[in-house]
PDB file of C-alpha atoms and ligand atoms in Angstrom:
ATOM      1  CA  UNK A   1     119.596 100.797  78.593  1.00  0.00           C
ATOM      2  CA  UNK A   2     116.367 101.927  80.248  1.00  0.00           C
ATOM      3  CA  UNK A   3     112.797 101.592  79.027  1.00  0.00           C
ATOM      4  CA  UNK A   4     110.046 104.215  79.014  1.00  0.00           C
ATOM      5  CA  UNK A   5     106.343 103.486  78.480  1.00  0.00           C
ATOM      6  CA  UNK A   6     104.311 106.376  77.083  1.00  0.00           C
ATOM      7  CA  UNK A   7     100.524 106.385  76.766  1.00  0.00           C
ATOM      8  CA  UNK A   8      99.070 108.497  73.976  1.00  0.00           C
ATOM      9  CA  UNK A   9     102.441 108.259  72.246  1.00  0.00           C
ATOM     10  CA  UNK A  10     101.304 108.751  68.654  1.00  0.00           C
ATOM     11  CA  UNK A  11     100.466 112.457  68.682  1.00  0.00           C
ATOM     12  CA  UNK A  12     101.171 115.779  70.338  1.00  0.00           C
ATOM     13  CA  UNK A  13     102.852 115.776  73.745  1.00  0.00           C
ATOM     14  CA  UNK A  14     103.175 111.960  73.895  1.00  0.00           C
ATOM     15  CA  UNK A  15     104.912 111.867  70.507  1.00  0.00           C
ATOM     16  CA  UNK A  16     107.267 114.618  71.711  1.00  0.00           C
ATOM     17  CA  UNK A  17     108.127 112.479  74.782  1.00  0.00           C
ATOM     18  CA  UNK A  18     108.760 109.513  72.458  1.00  0.00           C
ATOM     19  CA  UNK A  19     111.065 111.534  70.158  1.00  0.00           C
ATOM     20  CA  UNK A  20     113.050 112.998  73.040  1.00  0.00           C
ATOM     21  CA  UNK A  21     113.405 109.759  75.023  1.00  0.00           C
ATOM     22  CA  UNK A  22     114.404 107.811  71.883  1.00  0.00           C
ATOM     23  CA  UNK A  23     117.000 110.474  71.058  1.00  0.00           C
ATOM     24  CA  UNK A  24     118.351 110.062  74.613  1.00  0.00           C
ATOM     25  CA  UNK A  25     118.761 106.299  73.977  1.00  0.00           C
ATOM     26  CA  UNK A  26     115.798 104.876  75.901  1.00  0.00           C
ATOM     27  CA  UNK A  27     113.919 101.848  74.605  1.00  0.00           C
ATOM     28  CA  UNK A  28     110.208 102.562  74.352  1.00  0.00           C
ATOM     29  CA  UNK A  29     106.809 100.970  74.824  1.00  0.00           C
ATOM     30  CA  UNK A  30     104.362 103.030  72.770  1.00  0.00           C
ATOM     31  CA  UNK A  31     100.688 102.901  73.775  1.00  0.00           C
ATOM     32  CA  UNK A  32      97.624 104.241  71.915  1.00  0.00           C
ATOM     33  CA  UNK A  33      94.597 102.865  70.039  1.00  0.00           C
ATOM     34  CA  UNK A  34      95.767 103.234  66.431  1.00  0.00           C
ATOM     35  CA  UNK A  35      98.019 100.217  65.708  1.00  0.00           C
ATOM     36  CA  UNK A  36      99.078 101.338  62.221  1.00  0.00           C
ATOM     37  CA  UNK A  37     100.198 104.711  63.485  1.00  0.00           C
ATOM     38  CA  UNK A  38     102.005 103.117  66.457  1.00  0.00           C
ATOM     39  CA  UNK A  39     103.896 100.721  64.140  1.00  0.00           C
ATOM     40  CA  UNK A  40     104.972 103.514  61.794  1.00  0.00           C
ATOM     41  CA  UNK A  41     106.196 105.559  64.745  1.00  0.00           C
ATOM     42  CA  UNK A  42     108.062 102.579  66.273  1.00  0.00           C
ATOM     43  CA  UNK A  43     109.819 101.876  62.967  1.00  0.00           C
ATOM     44  CA  UNK A  44     110.779 105.519  62.491  1.00  0.00           C
ATOM     45  CA  UNK A  45     112.188 105.870  66.029  1.00  0.00           C
ATOM     46  CA  UNK A  46     114.055 102.550  65.751  1.00  0.00           C
ATOM     47  CA  UNK A  47     115.573 103.519  62.376  1.00  0.00           C
ATOM     48  CA  UNK A  48     116.519 107.027  63.482  1.00  0.00           C
ATOM     49  CA  UNK A  49     117.872 106.318  66.966  1.00  0.00           C
ATOM     50  CA  UNK A  50     118.655 102.567  67.017  1.00  0.00           C
ATOM     51  CA  UNK A  51     116.424 101.967  70.032  1.00  0.00           C
ATOM     52  CA  UNK A  52     113.875  99.148  70.495  1.00  0.00           C
ATOM     53  CA  UNK A  53     110.286 100.380  70.297  1.00  0.00           C
ATOM     54  CA  UNK A  54     107.475  98.020  71.312  1.00  0.00           C
ATOM     55  CA  UNK A  55     103.910  98.656  70.202  1.00  0.00           C
ATOM     56  CA  UNK A  56     101.068  98.088  72.669  1.00  0.00           C
ATOM     57  CA  UNK A  57      97.638  98.820  71.240  1.00  0.00           C
ATOM     58  CA  UNK A  58      95.245  99.622  74.078  1.00  0.00           C
ATOM     59  CA  UNK A  59      92.116 101.683  74.597  1.00  0.00           C
ATOM     60  CA  UNK A  60      92.516 103.174  78.068  1.00  0.00           C
ATOM     61  CA  UNK A  61      88.782 103.832  78.232  1.00  0.00           C
ATOM     62  CA  UNK A  62      88.308 100.061  78.653  1.00  0.00           C
ATOM     63  CA  UNK A  63      89.202  97.634  81.459  1.00  0.00           C
ATOM     64  CA  UNK A  64      90.936  95.326  78.955  1.00  0.00           C
ATOM     65  CA  UNK A  65      93.110  98.177  77.670  1.00  0.00           C
ATOM     66  CA  UNK A  66      94.080  99.315  81.159  1.00  0.00           C
ATOM     67  CA  UNK A  67      94.804  95.721  82.252  1.00  0.00           C
ATOM     68  CA  UNK A  68      97.031  95.061  79.217  1.00  0.00           C
ATOM     69  CA  UNK A  69      99.172  98.119  79.951  1.00  0.00           C
ATOM     70  CA  UNK A  70      99.222  97.404  83.707  1.00  0.00           C
ATOM     71  CA  UNK A  71     100.447  93.860  82.963  1.00  0.00           C
ATOM     72  CA  UNK A  72     103.302  95.248  80.866  1.00  0.00           C
ATOM     73  CA  UNK A  73     104.234  97.642  83.705  1.00  0.00           C
ATOM     74  CA  UNK A  74     104.226  94.777  86.228  1.00  0.00           C
ATOM     75  CA  UNK A  75     106.583  92.603  84.134  1.00  0.00           C
ATOM     76  CA  UNK A  76     109.698  92.465  86.288  1.00  0.00           C
ATOM     77  CA  UNK A  77     111.641  90.550  83.602  1.00  0.00           C
ATOM     78  CA  UNK A  78     111.267  93.494  81.180  1.00  0.00           C
ATOM     79  CA  UNK A  79     111.073  96.393  83.599  1.00  0.00           C
ATOM     80  CA  UNK A  80     109.807  99.847  82.735  1.00  0.00           C
ATOM     81  CA  UNK A  81     111.953 102.603  84.259  1.00  0.00           C
ATOM     82  CA  UNK A  82     109.844 105.604  83.276  1.00  0.00           C
ATOM     83  CA  UNK A  83     106.062 105.761  82.840  1.00  0.00           C
ATOM     84  CA  UNK A  84     104.459 108.748  81.136  1.00  0.00           C
ATOM     85  CA  UNK A  85     100.674 108.745  81.667  1.00  0.00           C
ATOM     86  CA  UNK A  86      99.851 111.172  78.899  1.00  0.00           C
ATOM     87  CA  UNK A  87      96.802 109.861  76.952  1.00  0.00           C
ATOM     88  CA  UNK A  88      93.888 112.250  77.214  1.00  0.00           C
ATOM     89  CA  UNK A  89      91.267 114.232  75.360  1.00  0.00           C
ATOM     90  CA  UNK A  90      88.671 116.957  75.678  1.00  0.00           C
ATOM     91  CA  UNK A  91      84.960 116.450  75.116  1.00  0.00           C
ATOM     92  CA  UNK A  92      83.098 118.615  72.633  1.00  0.00           C
ATOM     93  CA  UNK A  93      80.840 120.962  74.539  1.00  0.00           C
ATOM     94  CA  UNK A  94      80.192 122.309  77.991  1.00  0.00           C
ATOM     95  CA  UNK A  95      78.742 120.627  81.050  1.00  0.00           C
ATOM     96  CA  UNK A  96      75.309 119.080  80.313  1.00  0.00           C
ATOM     97  CA  UNK A  97      75.948 119.367  76.552  1.00  0.00           C
ATOM     98  CA  UNK A  98      78.236 116.342  76.764  1.00  0.00           C
ATOM     99  CA  UNK A  99      76.600 112.879  76.961  1.00  0.00           C
ATOM    100  CA  UNK A 100      77.189 111.174  80.325  1.00  0.00           C
ATOM    101  CA  UNK A 101      78.904 108.227  78.583  1.00  0.00           C
ATOM    102  CA  UNK A 102      81.586 110.628  77.240  1.00  0.00           C
ATOM    103  CA  UNK A 103      82.033 112.235  80.675  1.00  0.00           C
ATOM    104  CA  UNK A 104      82.571 108.790  82.198  1.00  0.00           C
ATOM    105  CA  UNK A 105      84.990 107.839  79.404  1.00  0.00           C
ATOM    106  CA  UNK A 106      87.042 110.913  80.283  1.00  0.00           C
ATOM    107  CA  UNK A 107      87.154 109.961  83.960  1.00  0.00           C
ATOM    108  CA  UNK A 108      88.200 106.436  82.974  1.00  0.00           C
ATOM    109  CA  UNK A 109      91.122 107.665  80.830  1.00  0.00           C
ATOM    110  CA  UNK A 110      92.185 110.679  82.920  1.00  0.00           C
ATOM    111  CA  UNK A 111      91.663 109.234  86.420  1.00  0.00           C
ATOM    112  CA  UNK A 112      91.056 105.476  86.600  1.00  0.00           C
ATOM    113  CA  UNK A 113      93.697 104.551  84.007  1.00  0.00           C
ATOM    114  CA  UNK A 114      96.187 106.967  85.614  1.00  0.00           C
ATOM    115  CA  UNK A 115      95.520 105.460  89.073  1.00  0.00           C
ATOM    116  CA  UNK A 116      95.811 101.853  87.903  1.00  0.00           C
ATOM    117  CA  UNK A 117      98.862 102.361  85.669  1.00  0.00           C
ATOM    118  CA  UNK A 118     100.668 104.501  88.233  1.00  0.00           C
ATOM    119  CA  UNK A 119     100.002 101.825  90.861  1.00  0.00           C
ATOM    120  CA  UNK A 120     101.196  98.957  88.636  1.00  0.00           C
ATOM    121  CA  UNK A 121     104.375 100.860  87.748  1.00  0.00           C
ATOM    122  CA  UNK A 122     105.038 102.159  91.262  1.00  0.00           C
ATOM    123  CA  UNK A 123     104.736  98.646  92.761  1.00  0.00           C
ATOM    124  CA  UNK A 124     107.365  97.174  90.471  1.00  0.00           C
ATOM    125  CA  UNK A 125     109.583 100.292  90.647  1.00  0.00           C
ATOM    126  CA  UNK A 126     109.471 100.188  94.453  1.00  0.00           C
ATOM    127  CA  UNK A 127     110.539  96.521  94.358  1.00  0.00           C
ATOM    128  CA  UNK A 128     113.548  97.532  92.236  1.00  0.00           C
ATOM    129  CA  UNK A 129     114.167 100.681  94.291  1.00  0.00           C
ATOM    130  CA  UNK A 130     114.082 103.063  91.344  1.00  0.00           C
ATOM    131  CA  UNK A 131     111.867 104.530  88.639  1.00  0.00           C
ATOM    132  CA  UNK A 132     110.018 107.641  87.499  1.00  0.00           C
ATOM    133  CA  UNK A 133     106.386 108.431  86.707  1.00  0.00           C
ATOM    134  CA  UNK A 134     105.135 111.546  84.919  1.00  0.00           C
ATOM    135  CA  UNK A 135     101.378 112.134  84.975  1.00  0.00           C
ATOM    136  CA  UNK A 136     100.231 114.710  82.431  1.00  0.00           C
ATOM    137  CA  UNK A 137      97.622 117.063  83.876  1.00  0.00           C
ATOM    138  CA  UNK A 138      97.024 120.667  82.735  1.00  0.00           C
ATOM    139  CA  UNK A 139      96.986 124.214  84.067  1.00  0.00           C
ATOM    140  CA  UNK A 140      93.213 123.753  83.703  1.00  0.00           C
ATOM    141  CA  UNK A 141      93.512 121.848  86.995  1.00  0.00           C
ATOM    142  CA  UNK A 142      93.945 125.178  88.820  1.00  0.00           C
ATOM    143  CA  UNK A 143      90.956 127.073  87.399  1.00  0.00           C
ATOM    144  CA  UNK A 144      87.206 126.372  87.190  1.00  0.00           C
ATOM    145  CA  UNK A 145      87.091 124.745  83.750  1.00  0.00           C
ATOM    146  CA  UNK A 146      84.320 122.204  83.437  1.00  0.00           C
ATOM    147  CA  UNK A 147      84.713 118.490  83.954  1.00  0.00           C
ATOM    148  CA  UNK A 148      88.021 118.464  82.035  1.00  0.00           C
ATOM    149  CA  UNK A 149      89.658 120.766  84.603  1.00  0.00           C
ATOM    150  CA  UNK A 150      88.088 118.743  87.428  1.00  0.00           C
ATOM    151  CA  UNK A 151      89.580 115.481  86.115  1.00  0.00           C
ATOM    152  CA  UNK A 152      92.988 117.132  85.744  1.00  0.00           C
ATOM    153  CA  UNK A 153      92.757 118.534  89.308  1.00  0.00           C
ATOM    154  CA  UNK A 154      92.411 114.922  90.475  1.00  0.00           C
ATOM    155  CA  UNK A 155      95.644 114.054  88.621  1.00  0.00           C
ATOM    156  CA  UNK A 156      97.509 116.867  90.445  1.00  0.00           C
ATOM    157  CA  UNK A 157      96.250 115.903  93.911  1.00  0.00           C
ATOM    158  CA  UNK A 158      96.735 112.184  93.346  1.00  0.00           C
ATOM    159  CA  UNK A 159     100.270 112.498  91.988  1.00  0.00           C
ATOM    160  CA  UNK A 160     101.529 114.892  94.640  1.00  0.00           C
ATOM    161  CA  UNK A 161      99.988 112.758  97.406  1.00  0.00           C
ATOM    162  CA  UNK A 162     101.480 109.545  95.992  1.00  0.00           C
ATOM    163  CA  UNK A 163     104.880 111.252  95.572  1.00  0.00           C
ATOM    164  CA  UNK A 164     104.824 112.111  99.253  1.00  0.00           C
ATOM    165  CA  UNK A 165     103.826 108.575 100.280  1.00  0.00           C
ATOM    166  CA  UNK A 166     106.622 107.064  98.143  1.00  0.00           C
ATOM    167  CA  UNK A 167     109.335 109.518  99.205  1.00  0.00           C
ATOM    168  CA  UNK A 168     112.544 107.633  99.969  1.00  0.00           C
ATOM    169  CA  UNK A 169     111.462 104.530  97.981  1.00  0.00           C
ATOM    170  CA  UNK A 170     113.491 105.443  94.888  1.00  0.00           C
ATOM    171  CA  UNK A 171     110.270 106.048  92.906  1.00  0.00           C
ATOM    172  CA  UNK A 172     109.836 109.629  91.705  1.00  0.00           C
ATOM    173  CA  UNK A 173     106.436 110.968  90.732  1.00  0.00           C
ATOM    174  CA  UNK A 174     105.805 114.271  89.017  1.00  0.00           C
ATOM    175  CA  UNK A 175     102.671 115.883  87.637  1.00  0.00           C
ATOM    176  CA  UNK A 176     103.148 117.926  84.463  1.00  0.00           C
ATOM    177  CA  UNK A 177     100.787 120.867  83.924  1.00  0.00           C
ATOM    178  CA  UNK A 178     101.053 122.315  80.412  1.00  0.00           C
ATOM    179  CA  UNK A 179      99.236 125.383  79.129  1.00  0.00           C
ATOM    180  CA  UNK A 180      97.974 125.426  75.522  1.00  0.00           C
ATOM    181  CA  UNK A 181     100.133 123.234  73.267  1.00  0.00           C
ATOM    182  CA  UNK A 182      99.693 122.911  69.493  1.00  0.00           C
ATOM    183  CA  UNK A 183      98.717 119.244  69.079  1.00  0.00           C
ATOM    184  CA  UNK A 184      95.733 117.313  67.708  1.00  0.00           C
ATOM    185  CA  UNK A 185      93.883 117.859  70.999  1.00  0.00           C
ATOM    186  CA  UNK A 186      91.733 120.856  70.043  1.00  0.00           C
ATOM    187  CA  UNK A 187      90.739 119.594  66.589  1.00  0.00           C
ATOM    188  CA  UNK A 188      89.816 116.184  68.054  1.00  0.00           C
ATOM    189  CA  UNK A 189      87.613 117.920  70.649  1.00  0.00           C
ATOM    190  CA  UNK A 190      86.007 120.148  67.999  1.00  0.00           C
ATOM    191  CA  UNK A 191      87.365 123.261  69.734  1.00  0.00           C
ATOM    192  CA  UNK A 192      88.102 126.448  67.845  1.00  0.00           C
ATOM    193  CA  UNK A 193      91.436 127.979  68.806  1.00  0.00           C
ATOM    194  CA  UNK A 194      91.233 131.417  67.194  1.00  0.00           C
ATOM    195  CA  UNK A 195      90.398 133.099  70.533  1.00  0.00           C
ATOM    196  CA  UNK A 196      93.621 131.819  72.138  1.00  0.00           C
ATOM    197  CA  UNK A 197      96.303 134.521  71.958  1.00  0.00           C
ATOM    198  CA  UNK A 198      99.565 133.540  70.237  1.00  0.00           C
ATOM    199  CA  UNK A 199     101.652 134.083  73.359  1.00  0.00           C
ATOM    200  CA  UNK A 200      99.723 131.352  75.172  1.00  0.00           C
ATOM    201  CA  UNK A 201     100.846 128.564  72.813  1.00  0.00           C
ATOM    202  CA  UNK A 202     103.688 126.273  73.886  1.00  0.00           C
ATOM    203  CA  UNK A 203     105.934 124.058  71.789  1.00  0.00           C
ATOM    204  CA  UNK A 204     105.606 120.334  72.642  1.00  0.00           C
ATOM    205  CA  UNK A 205     109.347 119.562  72.286  1.00  0.00           C
ATOM    206  CA  UNK A 206     110.400 122.447  74.566  1.00  0.00           C
ATOM    207  CA  UNK A 207     107.691 121.455  77.049  1.00  0.00           C
ATOM    208  CA  UNK A 208     109.019 117.892  77.217  1.00  0.00           C
ATOM    209  CA  UNK A 209     112.631 119.057  77.628  1.00  0.00           C
ATOM    210  CA  UNK A 210     111.639 121.213  80.617  1.00  0.00           C
ATOM    211  CA  UNK A 211     109.502 118.426  82.088  1.00  0.00           C
ATOM    212  CA  UNK A 212     112.377 115.926  81.990  1.00  0.00           C
ATOM    213  CA  UNK A 213     114.733 118.468  83.587  1.00  0.00           C
ATOM    214  CA  UNK A 214     112.156 119.075  86.343  1.00  0.00           C
ATOM    215  CA  UNK A 215     111.815 115.315  86.912  1.00  0.00           C
ATOM    216  CA  UNK A 216     115.594 114.930  87.181  1.00  0.00           C
ATOM    217  CA  UNK A 217     115.618 117.770  89.742  1.00  0.00           C
ATOM    218  CA  UNK A 218     113.098 115.885  91.885  1.00  0.00           C
ATOM    219  CA  UNK A 219     110.160 118.276  91.398  1.00  0.00           C
ATOM    220  CA  UNK A 220     106.703 116.822  92.026  1.00  0.00           C
ATOM    221  CA  UNK A 221     104.912 119.568  90.049  1.00  0.00           C
ATOM    222  CA  UNK A 222     106.128 120.927  86.722  1.00  0.00           C
ATOM    223  CA  UNK A 223     104.579 123.987  85.076  1.00  0.00           C
ATOM    224  CA  UNK A 224     106.889 124.516  82.108  1.00  0.00           C
ATOM    225  CA  UNK A 225     107.347 128.027  80.766  1.00  0.00           C
ATOM    226  CA  UNK A 226     107.739 131.226  82.802  1.00  0.00           C
ATOM    227  CA  UNK A 227     104.556 132.764  81.288  1.00  0.00           C
ATOM    228  CA  UNK A 228     102.382 130.027  82.766  1.00  0.00           C
ATOM    229  CA  UNK A 229     104.317 130.012  86.058  1.00  0.00           C
ATOM    230  CA  UNK A 230     103.535 133.727  86.397  1.00  0.00           C
ATOM    231  CA  UNK A 231      99.917 133.171  85.384  1.00  0.00           C
ATOM    232  CA  UNK A 232      99.495 130.395  87.958  1.00  0.00           C
ATOM    233  CA  UNK A 233     100.937 132.759  90.588  1.00  0.00           C
ATOM    234  CA  UNK A 234      98.131 135.219  89.756  1.00  0.00           C
ATOM    235  CA  UNK A 235      95.560 132.388  89.758  1.00  0.00           C
ATOM    236  CA  UNK A 236      96.457 131.553  93.387  1.00  0.00           C
ATOM    237  CA  UNK A 237      95.336 134.994  94.586  1.00  0.00           C
ATOM    238  CA  UNK A 238      92.612 135.930  92.062  1.00  0.00           C
ATOM    239  CA  UNK A 239      88.901 135.553  93.006  1.00  0.00           C
ATOM    240  CA  UNK A 240      87.407 132.245  91.763  1.00  0.00           C
ATOM    241  CA  UNK A 241      84.447 134.068  90.153  1.00  0.00           C
ATOM    242  CA  UNK A 242      86.815 136.135  87.960  1.00  0.00           C
ATOM    243  CA  UNK A 243      88.910 133.076  87.082  1.00  0.00           C
ATOM    244  CA  UNK A 244      85.827 131.065  86.169  1.00  0.00           C
ATOM    245  CA  UNK A 245      84.672 133.784  83.745  1.00  0.00           C
ATOM    246  CA  UNK A 246      88.018 134.115  81.956  1.00  0.00           C
ATOM    247  CA  UNK A 247      88.851 130.413  81.953  1.00  0.00           C
ATOM    248  CA  UNK A 248      85.512 129.226  80.607  1.00  0.00           C
ATOM    249  CA  UNK A 249      85.769 131.685  77.675  1.00  0.00           C
ATOM    250  CA  UNK A 250      89.393 131.024  76.636  1.00  0.00           C
ATOM    251  CA  UNK A 251      89.833 128.199  74.108  1.00  0.00           C
ATOM    252  CA  UNK A 252      86.364 126.769  74.633  1.00  0.00           C
ATOM    253  CA  UNK A 253      84.740 127.779  71.376  1.00  0.00           C
ATOM    254  CA  UNK A 254      83.090 124.657  70.030  1.00  0.00           C
ATOM    255  CA  UNK A 255      82.148 124.096  66.424  1.00  0.00           C
ATOM    256  CA  UNK A 256      78.669 122.935  65.391  1.00  0.00           C
ATOM    257  CA  UNK A 257      77.610 119.882  67.479  1.00  0.00           C
TER     258      UNK A 257
HETATM  259  N1  LIG B   1      97.278 120.293  73.881  1.00  0.00           N
HETATM  260  C1  LIG B   1      97.061 121.031  74.944  1.00  0.00           C
HETATM  261  O1  LIG B   1      96.842 122.252  74.848  1.00  0.00           O
HETATM  262  C2  LIG B   1      97.109 120.396  76.324  1.00  0.00           C
HETATM  263  C3  LIG B   1      97.212 121.258  77.420  1.00  0.00           C
HETATM  264  C4  LIG B   1      97.283 120.722  78.704  1.00  0.00           C
HETATM  265  C5  LIG B   1      97.235 119.364  78.882  1.00  0.00           C
HETATM  266  N2  LIG B   1      97.106 118.533  77.802  1.00  0.00           N
HETATM  267  C6  LIG B   1      97.061 117.090  78.063  1.00  0.00           C
HETATM  268  O2  LIG B   1      98.166 116.488  77.404  1.00  0.00           O
HETATM  269  C7  LIG B   1      97.860 115.122  77.116  1.00  0.00           C
HETATM  270  C8  LIG B   1      98.191 114.838  75.657  1.00  0.00           C
HETATM  271  O3  LIG B   1      97.348 115.650  74.853  1.00  0.00           O
HETATM  272  P1  LIG B   1      97.775 116.157  73.408  1.00  0.00           P
HETATM  273  O4  LIG B   1      97.503 117.602  73.370  1.00  0.00           O
HETATM  274  O5  LIG B   1      99.108 115.662  73.034  1.00  0.00           O
HETATM  275  O6  LIG B   1      96.610 115.424  72.554  1.00  0.00           O
HETATM  276  P2  LIG B   1      96.618 114.713  71.118  1.00  0.00           P
HETATM  277  O7  LIG B   1      97.576 115.355  70.187  1.00  0.00           O
HETATM  278  O8  LIG B   1      95.173 114.633  70.731  1.00  0.00           O
HETATM  279  O9  LIG B   1      97.155 113.225  71.458  1.00  0.00           O
HETATM  280  C9  LIG B   1      96.408 112.385  72.278  1.00  0.00           C
HETATM  281  C10 LIG B   1      97.061 111.003  72.332  1.00  0.00           C
HETATM  282  O10 LIG B   1      96.317 110.183  73.245  1.00  0.00           O
HETATM  283  C11 LIG B   1      95.903 108.972  72.597  1.00  0.00           C
HETATM  284  N3  LIG B   1      94.621 108.578  73.168  1.00  0.00           N
HETATM  285  C12 LIG B   1      93.466 109.295  73.221  1.00  0.00           C
HETATM  286  N4  LIG B   1      92.498 108.577  73.797  1.00  0.00           N
HETATM  287  C13 LIG B   1      93.043 107.382  74.141  1.00  0.00           C
HETATM  288  C14 LIG B   1      92.532 106.189  74.736  1.00  0.00           C
HETATM  289  N5  LIG B   1      91.231 106.072  75.078  1.00  0.00           N
HETATM  290  N6  LIG B   1      93.374 105.141  74.944  1.00  0.00           N
HETATM  291  C15 LIG B   1      94.676 105.236  74.565  1.00  0.00           C
HETATM  292  N7  LIG B   1      95.204 106.318  73.976  1.00  0.00           N
HETATM  293  C16 LIG B   1      94.390 107.377  73.754  1.00  0.00           C
HETATM  294  C17 LIG B   1      95.854 109.336  71.113  1.00  0.00           C
HETATM  295  O11 LIG B   1      96.068 108.228  70.235  1.00  0.00           O
HETATM  296  P3  LIG B   1      94.870 107.283  69.650  1.00  0.00           P
HETATM  297  O12 LIG B   1      93.797 108.199  69.173  1.00  0.00           O
HETATM  298  O13 LIG B   1      95.510 106.450  68.572  1.00  0.00           O
HETATM  299  O14 LIG B   1      94.457 106.435  70.799  1.00  0.00           O
HETATM  300  C18 LIG B   1      97.057 110.278  71.005  1.00  0.00           C
HETATM  301  O15 LIG B   1      98.245 109.522  70.887  1.00  0.00           O
HETATM  302  C19 LIG B   1      96.389 114.926  77.475  1.00  0.00           C
HETATM  303  O16 LIG B   1      96.293 114.292  78.732  1.00  0.00           O
HETATM  304  C20 LIG B   1      95.845 116.353  77.551  1.00  0.00           C
HETATM  305  O17 LIG B   1      94.749 116.442  78.420  1.00  0.00           O
HETATM  306  C21 LIG B   1      97.049 119.014  76.525  1.00  0.00           C
END
């Protein structure tokens, strides 16, 4: 039996990882801030799939939250075999509309927590000579898209660099770059979604299935779905000024502040 720890496990992409990994027979450590929701999810996954699901309430925008999860990842007596750094959010508004405290909170969750949790997990996985880490970024990492895209670009560069440094250690790292996925993300960020064309929406369960296949194949970058793979091919050669215009319009319609 192996154990997977998922941050942001209660909703959206994280919940899809939890469902899929539980169905595959993995024990789980579920991390988010809402304890009641975590407990309900743990009970449901235990009852449905017969796996053990631990609840770890932690706010990854705080040092205490990050340290609690890092301590769990460093516990060699109860090892974690797969870490999914998935917790994340979007701020409501464009650059300079967003209070600096919220910008810094995003960097803490998207970058500092990902660095510290990846490092805690990778250390203990390297000691055991095996393990996997999936860091959830976004296709926004590849286009000019405010501070959100910038934080997700850090996740791509960090993960691919770390994967290279740990090659041959038995620890696999992969960065997952989804396009638009129907989750709680946009409503939480106060973003309207009616200007996002239907074809751009991905299904969280299919996304997770492709991500896990890519991890098993040893990929260090996963862009699930052929539509987004093609789009990212175009992005590589398109002028940045054109990309910036399109990207900053699509899916960034904010409701009243
Ligand atoms: N949806 C998309 O279109 C999309 C596209 C590309 C990438 N992504 C990325 O995918 C990841 C998951 O997003 P999602 O769409 O699934 O969002 P979601 O449905 O809003 O779920 C976010 C999850 O993260 C948890 N979370 C948020 N802030 C946290 C914090 N400070 N500490 C601990 N947990 C926290 C939430 O639970 P609590 O509120 O209980 O803490 C929830 O479980 C994010 O990194 C996001 O940037 C999303």
